[in-house]
PDB file of C-alpha atoms and ligand atoms in Angstrom:
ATOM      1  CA  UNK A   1      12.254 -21.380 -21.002  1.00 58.00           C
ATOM      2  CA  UNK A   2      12.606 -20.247 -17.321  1.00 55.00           C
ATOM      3  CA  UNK A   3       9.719 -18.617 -17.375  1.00 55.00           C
ATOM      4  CA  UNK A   4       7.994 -21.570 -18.474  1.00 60.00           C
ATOM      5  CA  UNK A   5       9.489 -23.724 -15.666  1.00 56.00           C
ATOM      6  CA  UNK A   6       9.077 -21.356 -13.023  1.00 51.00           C
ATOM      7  CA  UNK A   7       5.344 -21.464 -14.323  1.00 49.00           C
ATOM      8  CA  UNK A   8       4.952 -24.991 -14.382  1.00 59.00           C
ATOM      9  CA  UNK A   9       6.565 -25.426 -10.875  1.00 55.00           C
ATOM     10  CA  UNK A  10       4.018 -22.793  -9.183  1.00 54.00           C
ATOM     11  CA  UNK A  11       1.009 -24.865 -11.040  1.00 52.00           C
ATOM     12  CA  UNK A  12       2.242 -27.980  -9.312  1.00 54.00           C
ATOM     13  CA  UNK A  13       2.972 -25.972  -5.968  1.00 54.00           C
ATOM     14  CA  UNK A  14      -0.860 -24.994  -6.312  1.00 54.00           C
ATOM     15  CA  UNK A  15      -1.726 -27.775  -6.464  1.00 54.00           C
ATOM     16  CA  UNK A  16      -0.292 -29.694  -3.890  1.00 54.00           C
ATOM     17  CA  UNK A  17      -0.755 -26.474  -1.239  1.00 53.00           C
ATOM     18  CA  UNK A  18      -3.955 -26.378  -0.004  1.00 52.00           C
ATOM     19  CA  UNK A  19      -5.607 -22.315  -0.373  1.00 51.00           C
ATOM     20  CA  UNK A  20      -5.152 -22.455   3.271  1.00 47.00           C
ATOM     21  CA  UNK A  21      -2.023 -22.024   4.312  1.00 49.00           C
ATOM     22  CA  UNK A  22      -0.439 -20.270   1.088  1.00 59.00           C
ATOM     23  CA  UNK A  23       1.544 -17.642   2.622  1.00 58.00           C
ATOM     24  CA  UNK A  24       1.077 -14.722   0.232  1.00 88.00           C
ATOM     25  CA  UNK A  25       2.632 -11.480   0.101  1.00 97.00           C
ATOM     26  CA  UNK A  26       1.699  -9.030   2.442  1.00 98.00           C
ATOM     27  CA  UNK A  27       2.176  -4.790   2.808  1.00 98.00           C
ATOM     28  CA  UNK A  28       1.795  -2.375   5.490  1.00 98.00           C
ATOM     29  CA  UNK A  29      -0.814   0.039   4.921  1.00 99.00           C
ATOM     30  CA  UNK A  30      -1.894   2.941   7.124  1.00 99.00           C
ATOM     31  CA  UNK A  31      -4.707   5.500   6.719  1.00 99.00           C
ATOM     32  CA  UNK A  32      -3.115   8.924   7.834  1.00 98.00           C
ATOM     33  CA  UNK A  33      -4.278  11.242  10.696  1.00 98.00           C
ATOM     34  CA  UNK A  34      -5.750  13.480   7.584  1.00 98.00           C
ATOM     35  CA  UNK A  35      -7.715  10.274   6.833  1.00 98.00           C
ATOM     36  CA  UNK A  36      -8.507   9.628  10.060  1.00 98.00           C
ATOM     37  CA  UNK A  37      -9.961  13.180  10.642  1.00 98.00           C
ATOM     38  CA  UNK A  38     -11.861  13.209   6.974  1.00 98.00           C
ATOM     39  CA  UNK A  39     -13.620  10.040   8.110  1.00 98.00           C
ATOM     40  CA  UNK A  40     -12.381   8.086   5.249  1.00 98.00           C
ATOM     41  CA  UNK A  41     -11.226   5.098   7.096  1.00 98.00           C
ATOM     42  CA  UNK A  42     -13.627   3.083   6.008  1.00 98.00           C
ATOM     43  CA  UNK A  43     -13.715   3.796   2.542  1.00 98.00           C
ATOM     44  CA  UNK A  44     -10.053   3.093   2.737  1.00 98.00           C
ATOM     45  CA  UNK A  45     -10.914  -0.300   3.937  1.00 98.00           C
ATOM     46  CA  UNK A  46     -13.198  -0.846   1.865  1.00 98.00           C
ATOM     47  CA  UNK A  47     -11.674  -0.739  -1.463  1.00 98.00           C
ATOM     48  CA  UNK A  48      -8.924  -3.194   0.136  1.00 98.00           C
ATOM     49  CA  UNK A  49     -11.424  -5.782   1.340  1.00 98.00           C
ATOM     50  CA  UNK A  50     -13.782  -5.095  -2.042  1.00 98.00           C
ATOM     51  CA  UNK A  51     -10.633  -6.316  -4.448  1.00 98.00           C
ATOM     52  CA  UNK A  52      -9.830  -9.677  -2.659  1.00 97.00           C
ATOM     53  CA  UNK A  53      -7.355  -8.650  -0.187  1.00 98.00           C
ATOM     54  CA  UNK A  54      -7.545 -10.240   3.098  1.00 97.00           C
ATOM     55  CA  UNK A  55      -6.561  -8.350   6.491  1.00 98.00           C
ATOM     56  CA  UNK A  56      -4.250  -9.554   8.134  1.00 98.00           C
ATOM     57  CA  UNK A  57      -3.636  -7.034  10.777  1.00 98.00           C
ATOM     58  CA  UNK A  58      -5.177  -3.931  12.184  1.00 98.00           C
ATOM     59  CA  UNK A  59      -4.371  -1.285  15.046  1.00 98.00           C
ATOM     60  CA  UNK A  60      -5.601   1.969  15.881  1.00 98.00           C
ATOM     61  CA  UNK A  61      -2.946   4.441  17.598  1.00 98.00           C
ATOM     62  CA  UNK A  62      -1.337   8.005  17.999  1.00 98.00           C
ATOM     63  CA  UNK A  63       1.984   6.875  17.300  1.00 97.00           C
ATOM     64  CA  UNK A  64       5.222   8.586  18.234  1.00 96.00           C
ATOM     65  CA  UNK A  65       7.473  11.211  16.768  1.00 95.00           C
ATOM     66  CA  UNK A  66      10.340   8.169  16.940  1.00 96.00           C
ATOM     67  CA  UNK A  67       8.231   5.256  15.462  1.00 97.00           C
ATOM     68  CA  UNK A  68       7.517   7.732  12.230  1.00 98.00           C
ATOM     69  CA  UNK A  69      10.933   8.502  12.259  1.00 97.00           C
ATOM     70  CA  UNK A  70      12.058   5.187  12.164  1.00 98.00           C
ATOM     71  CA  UNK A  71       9.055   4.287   9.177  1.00 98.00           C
ATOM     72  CA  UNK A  72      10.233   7.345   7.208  1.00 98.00           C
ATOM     73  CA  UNK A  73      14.210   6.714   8.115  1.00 97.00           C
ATOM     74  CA  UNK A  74      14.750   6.286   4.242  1.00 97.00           C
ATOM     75  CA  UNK A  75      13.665  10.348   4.070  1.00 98.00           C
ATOM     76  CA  UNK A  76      15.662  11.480   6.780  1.00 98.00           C
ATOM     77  CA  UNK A  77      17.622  14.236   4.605  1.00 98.00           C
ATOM     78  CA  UNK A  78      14.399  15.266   2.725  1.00 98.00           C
ATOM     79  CA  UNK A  79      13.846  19.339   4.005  1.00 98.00           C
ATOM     80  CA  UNK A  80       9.767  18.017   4.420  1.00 98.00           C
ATOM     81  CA  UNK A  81      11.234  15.005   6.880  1.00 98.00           C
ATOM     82  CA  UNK A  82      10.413  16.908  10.235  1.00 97.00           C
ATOM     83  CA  UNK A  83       7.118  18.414   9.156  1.00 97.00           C
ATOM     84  CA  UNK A  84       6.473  14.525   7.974  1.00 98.00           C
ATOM     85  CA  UNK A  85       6.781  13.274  10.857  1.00 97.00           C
ATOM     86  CA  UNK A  86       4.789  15.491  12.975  1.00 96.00           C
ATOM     87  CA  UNK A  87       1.737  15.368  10.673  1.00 97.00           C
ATOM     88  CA  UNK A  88       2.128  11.869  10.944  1.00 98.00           C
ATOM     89  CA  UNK A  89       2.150  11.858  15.321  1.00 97.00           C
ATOM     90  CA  UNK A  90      -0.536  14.530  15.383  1.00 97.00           C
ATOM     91  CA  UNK A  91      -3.434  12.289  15.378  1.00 98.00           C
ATOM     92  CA  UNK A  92      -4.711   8.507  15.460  1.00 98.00           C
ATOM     93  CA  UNK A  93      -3.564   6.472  12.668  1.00 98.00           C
ATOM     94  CA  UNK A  94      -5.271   3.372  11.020  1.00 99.00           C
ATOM     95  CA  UNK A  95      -2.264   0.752  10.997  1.00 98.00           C
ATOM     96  CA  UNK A  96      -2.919  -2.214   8.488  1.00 98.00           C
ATOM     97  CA  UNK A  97      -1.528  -5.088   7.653  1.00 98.00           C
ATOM     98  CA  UNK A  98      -3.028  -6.381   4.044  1.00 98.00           C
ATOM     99  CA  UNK A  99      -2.050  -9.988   2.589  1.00 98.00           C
ATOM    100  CA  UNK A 100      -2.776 -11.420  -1.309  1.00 97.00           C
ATOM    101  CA  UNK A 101      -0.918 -12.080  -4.146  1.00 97.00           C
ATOM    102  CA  UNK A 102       1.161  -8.672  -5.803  1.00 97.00           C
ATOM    103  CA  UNK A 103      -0.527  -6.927  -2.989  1.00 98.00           C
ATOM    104  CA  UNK A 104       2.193  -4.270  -2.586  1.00 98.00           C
ATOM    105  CA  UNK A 105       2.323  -3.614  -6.324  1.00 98.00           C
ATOM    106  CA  UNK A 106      -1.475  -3.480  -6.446  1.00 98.00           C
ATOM    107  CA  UNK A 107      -1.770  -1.992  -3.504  1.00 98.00           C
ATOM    108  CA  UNK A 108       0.652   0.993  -5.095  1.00 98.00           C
ATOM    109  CA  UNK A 109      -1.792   1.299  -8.195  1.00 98.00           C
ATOM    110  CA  UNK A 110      -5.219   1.791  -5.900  1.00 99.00           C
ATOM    111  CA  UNK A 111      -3.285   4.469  -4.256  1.00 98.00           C
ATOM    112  CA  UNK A 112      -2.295   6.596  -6.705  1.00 98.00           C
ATOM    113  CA  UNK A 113       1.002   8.467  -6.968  1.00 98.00           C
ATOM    114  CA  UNK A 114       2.470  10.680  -4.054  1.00 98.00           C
ATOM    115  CA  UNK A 115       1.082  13.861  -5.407  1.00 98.00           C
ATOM    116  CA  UNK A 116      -2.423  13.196  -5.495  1.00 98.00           C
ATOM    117  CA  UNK A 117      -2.653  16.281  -8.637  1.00 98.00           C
ATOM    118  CA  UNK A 118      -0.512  13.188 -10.513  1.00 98.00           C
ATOM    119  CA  UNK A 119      -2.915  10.671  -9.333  1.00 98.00           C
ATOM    120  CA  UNK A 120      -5.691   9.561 -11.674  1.00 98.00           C
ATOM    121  CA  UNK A 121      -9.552   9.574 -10.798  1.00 98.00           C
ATOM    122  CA  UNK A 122     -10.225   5.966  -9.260  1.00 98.00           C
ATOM    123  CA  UNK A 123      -7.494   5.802  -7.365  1.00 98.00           C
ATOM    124  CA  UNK A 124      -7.522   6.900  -3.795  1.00 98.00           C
ATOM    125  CA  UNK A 125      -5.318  10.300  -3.671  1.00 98.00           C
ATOM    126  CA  UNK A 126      -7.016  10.685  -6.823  1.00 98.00           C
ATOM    127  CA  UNK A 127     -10.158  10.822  -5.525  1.00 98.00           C
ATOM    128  CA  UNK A 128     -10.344  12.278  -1.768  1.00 98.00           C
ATOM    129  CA  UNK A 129      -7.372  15.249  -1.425  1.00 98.00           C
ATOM    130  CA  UNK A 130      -5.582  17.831  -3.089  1.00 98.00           C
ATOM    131  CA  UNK A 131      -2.034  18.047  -1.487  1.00 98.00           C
ATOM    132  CA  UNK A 132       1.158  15.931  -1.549  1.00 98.00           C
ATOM    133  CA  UNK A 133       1.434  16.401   2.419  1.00 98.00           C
ATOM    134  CA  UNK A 134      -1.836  15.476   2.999  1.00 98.00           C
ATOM    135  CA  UNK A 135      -2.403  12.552   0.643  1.00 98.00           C
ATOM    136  CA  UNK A 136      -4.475  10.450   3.462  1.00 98.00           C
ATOM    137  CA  UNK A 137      -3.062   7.011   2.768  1.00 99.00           C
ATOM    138  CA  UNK A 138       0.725   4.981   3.361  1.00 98.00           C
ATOM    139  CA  UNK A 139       0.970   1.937   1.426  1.00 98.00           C
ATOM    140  CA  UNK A 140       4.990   0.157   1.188  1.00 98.00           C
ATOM    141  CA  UNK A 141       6.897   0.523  -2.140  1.00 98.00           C
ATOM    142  CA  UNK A 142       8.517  -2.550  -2.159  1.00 98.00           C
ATOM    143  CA  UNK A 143       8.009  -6.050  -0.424  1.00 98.00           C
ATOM    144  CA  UNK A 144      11.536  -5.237   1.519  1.00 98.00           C
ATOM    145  CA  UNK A 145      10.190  -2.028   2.884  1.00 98.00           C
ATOM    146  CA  UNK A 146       6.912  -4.042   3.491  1.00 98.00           C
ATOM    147  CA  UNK A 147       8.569  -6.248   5.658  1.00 98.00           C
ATOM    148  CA  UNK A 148      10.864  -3.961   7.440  1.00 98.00           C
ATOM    149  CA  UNK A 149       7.454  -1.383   7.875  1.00 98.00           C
ATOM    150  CA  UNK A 150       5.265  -4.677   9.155  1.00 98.00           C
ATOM    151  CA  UNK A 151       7.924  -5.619  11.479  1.00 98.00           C
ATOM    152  CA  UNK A 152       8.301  -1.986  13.057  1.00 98.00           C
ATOM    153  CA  UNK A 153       4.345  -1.337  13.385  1.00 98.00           C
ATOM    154  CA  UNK A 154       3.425  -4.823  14.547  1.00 98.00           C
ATOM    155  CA  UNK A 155       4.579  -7.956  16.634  1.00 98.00           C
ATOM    156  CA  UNK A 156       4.211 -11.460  15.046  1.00 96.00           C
ATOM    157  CA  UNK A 157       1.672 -11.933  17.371  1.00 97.00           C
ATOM    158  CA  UNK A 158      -0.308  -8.884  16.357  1.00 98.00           C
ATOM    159  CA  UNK A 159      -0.649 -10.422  12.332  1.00 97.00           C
ATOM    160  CA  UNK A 160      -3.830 -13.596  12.347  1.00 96.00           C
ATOM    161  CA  UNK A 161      -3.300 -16.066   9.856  1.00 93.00           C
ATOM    162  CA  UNK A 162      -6.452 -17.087   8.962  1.00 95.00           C
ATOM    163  CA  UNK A 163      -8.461 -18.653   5.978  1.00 93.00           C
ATOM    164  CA  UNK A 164     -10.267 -16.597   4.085  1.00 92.00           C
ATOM    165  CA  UNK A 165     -13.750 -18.527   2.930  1.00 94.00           C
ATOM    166  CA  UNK A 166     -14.017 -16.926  -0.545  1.00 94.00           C
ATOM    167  CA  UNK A 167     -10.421 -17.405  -1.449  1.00 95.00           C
ATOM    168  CA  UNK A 168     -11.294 -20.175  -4.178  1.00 95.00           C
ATOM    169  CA  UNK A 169     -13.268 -17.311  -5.908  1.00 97.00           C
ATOM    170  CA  UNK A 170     -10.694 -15.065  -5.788  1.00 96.00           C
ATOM    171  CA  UNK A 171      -7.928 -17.154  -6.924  1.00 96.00           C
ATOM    172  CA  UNK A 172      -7.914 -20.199  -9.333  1.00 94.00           C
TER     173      UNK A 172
HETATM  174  N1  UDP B 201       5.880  14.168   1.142  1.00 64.32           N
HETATM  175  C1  UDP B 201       5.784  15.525   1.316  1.00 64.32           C
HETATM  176  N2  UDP B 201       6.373  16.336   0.388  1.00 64.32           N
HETATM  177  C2  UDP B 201       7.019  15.867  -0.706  1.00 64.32           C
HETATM  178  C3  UDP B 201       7.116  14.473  -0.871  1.00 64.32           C
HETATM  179  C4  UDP B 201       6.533  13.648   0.070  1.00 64.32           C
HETATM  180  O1  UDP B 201       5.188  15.990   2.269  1.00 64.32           O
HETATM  181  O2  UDP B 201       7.507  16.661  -1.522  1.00 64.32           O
HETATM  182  C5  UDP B 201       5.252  13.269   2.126  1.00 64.32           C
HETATM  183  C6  UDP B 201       3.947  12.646   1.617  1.00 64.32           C
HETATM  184  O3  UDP B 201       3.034  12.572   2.708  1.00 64.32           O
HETATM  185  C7  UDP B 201       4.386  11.260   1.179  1.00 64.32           C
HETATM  186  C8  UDP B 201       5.427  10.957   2.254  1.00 64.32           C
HETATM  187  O4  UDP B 201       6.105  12.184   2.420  1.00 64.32           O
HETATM  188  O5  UDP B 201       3.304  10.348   1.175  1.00 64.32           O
HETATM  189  C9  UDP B 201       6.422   9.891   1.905  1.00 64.32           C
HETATM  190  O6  UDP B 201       7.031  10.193   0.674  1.00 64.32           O
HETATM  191  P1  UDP B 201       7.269   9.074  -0.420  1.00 64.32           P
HETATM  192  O7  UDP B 201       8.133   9.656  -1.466  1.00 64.32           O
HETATM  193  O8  UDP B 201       7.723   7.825   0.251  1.00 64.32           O
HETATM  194  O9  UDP B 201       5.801   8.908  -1.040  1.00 64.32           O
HETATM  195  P2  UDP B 201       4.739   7.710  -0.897  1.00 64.32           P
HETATM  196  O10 UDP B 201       5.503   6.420  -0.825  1.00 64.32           O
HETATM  197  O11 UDP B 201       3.925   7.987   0.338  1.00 64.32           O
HETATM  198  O12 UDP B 201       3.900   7.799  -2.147  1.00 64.32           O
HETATM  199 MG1   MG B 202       7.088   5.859   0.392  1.00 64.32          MG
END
């Protein structure tokens, strides 16, 4: 019965919000110095902008030993936290912010799991490395940790809203 509400309610919100300025969920991505180095960047990007997903922020840096341990914070007492967070700082990262509807759940799937032996063909550890600590790709694991990851790699001003000109083909 909720459910069905909840459903209705979104229908009408659809319809009375136009495509435009539907603020969707959004997830911080990053391609990892092993990525960088492999030259898979753009086949990262790809594969974002090939399912529907629309970019809504992008940066390329070497970023510091305390901004990855901030981002990795939650791992502090893991015994791989240090090494982390030095293979992280070594090199240029590709810092992303992607925006659609379930994108961090999605987003999750095309990944793959954190060992990329786990992670099936088709998916992006799956497909392009071997080893859990160099598995090329970040992507959040929840939309908190999206939002807390977003706010730590980018300023508001950093993230375009903009309209998309294929969105009506993407979503009903
Ligand atoms: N990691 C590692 N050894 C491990 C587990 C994780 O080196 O045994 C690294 C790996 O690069 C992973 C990152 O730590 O991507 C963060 O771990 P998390 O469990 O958050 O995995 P993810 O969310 O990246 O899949
Ligand atoms: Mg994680």
């Amino acid at each position: 019965m909720l459910a069905s509400v909840v459903c209705l309610l979104s229908v009408i919100a659809r319809r009375l919000t136009p495509l435009s300025i539907m603020v969707r969920e959004r997830t911080f991505i990053a391609v990892k110095p092993d990525g960088v180095q492999r030259g898979l960047i753009g086949e990262i990007i790809k594969r974002f902008e090939a399912k529907g997903f629309k970019l809504a922020g992008m940066k390329y840096i070497q970023a510091s030993e305390d901004l990855l341990k901030q981002h990795y914070i939650d791992l502090a007492d893991k015994p791989f936290y240090p090494g982390l967070c030095k293979y992280m700082s070594s090199g240029p990262v590709v810092a992303m912010c992607w925006e659609g509807t379930g994108v961090v759940k999605t987003a999750r799937v095309m990944m793959g799991e954190t060992r990329p032996a786990d992670s099936k063909p088709g998916t992006i550890r799956g497909d392009f490395c071997i080893e859990v600590g160099r598995n090329i790709i970040h992507g959040s694991d929840s939309v908190e940790s999206a939002n807390k990851e977003i706010a730590l790699w980018f300023k508001p001003e950093e993230l375009v809203s903009w309209t998309q000109t294929n969105e009506s083909w993407i979503y009903e």
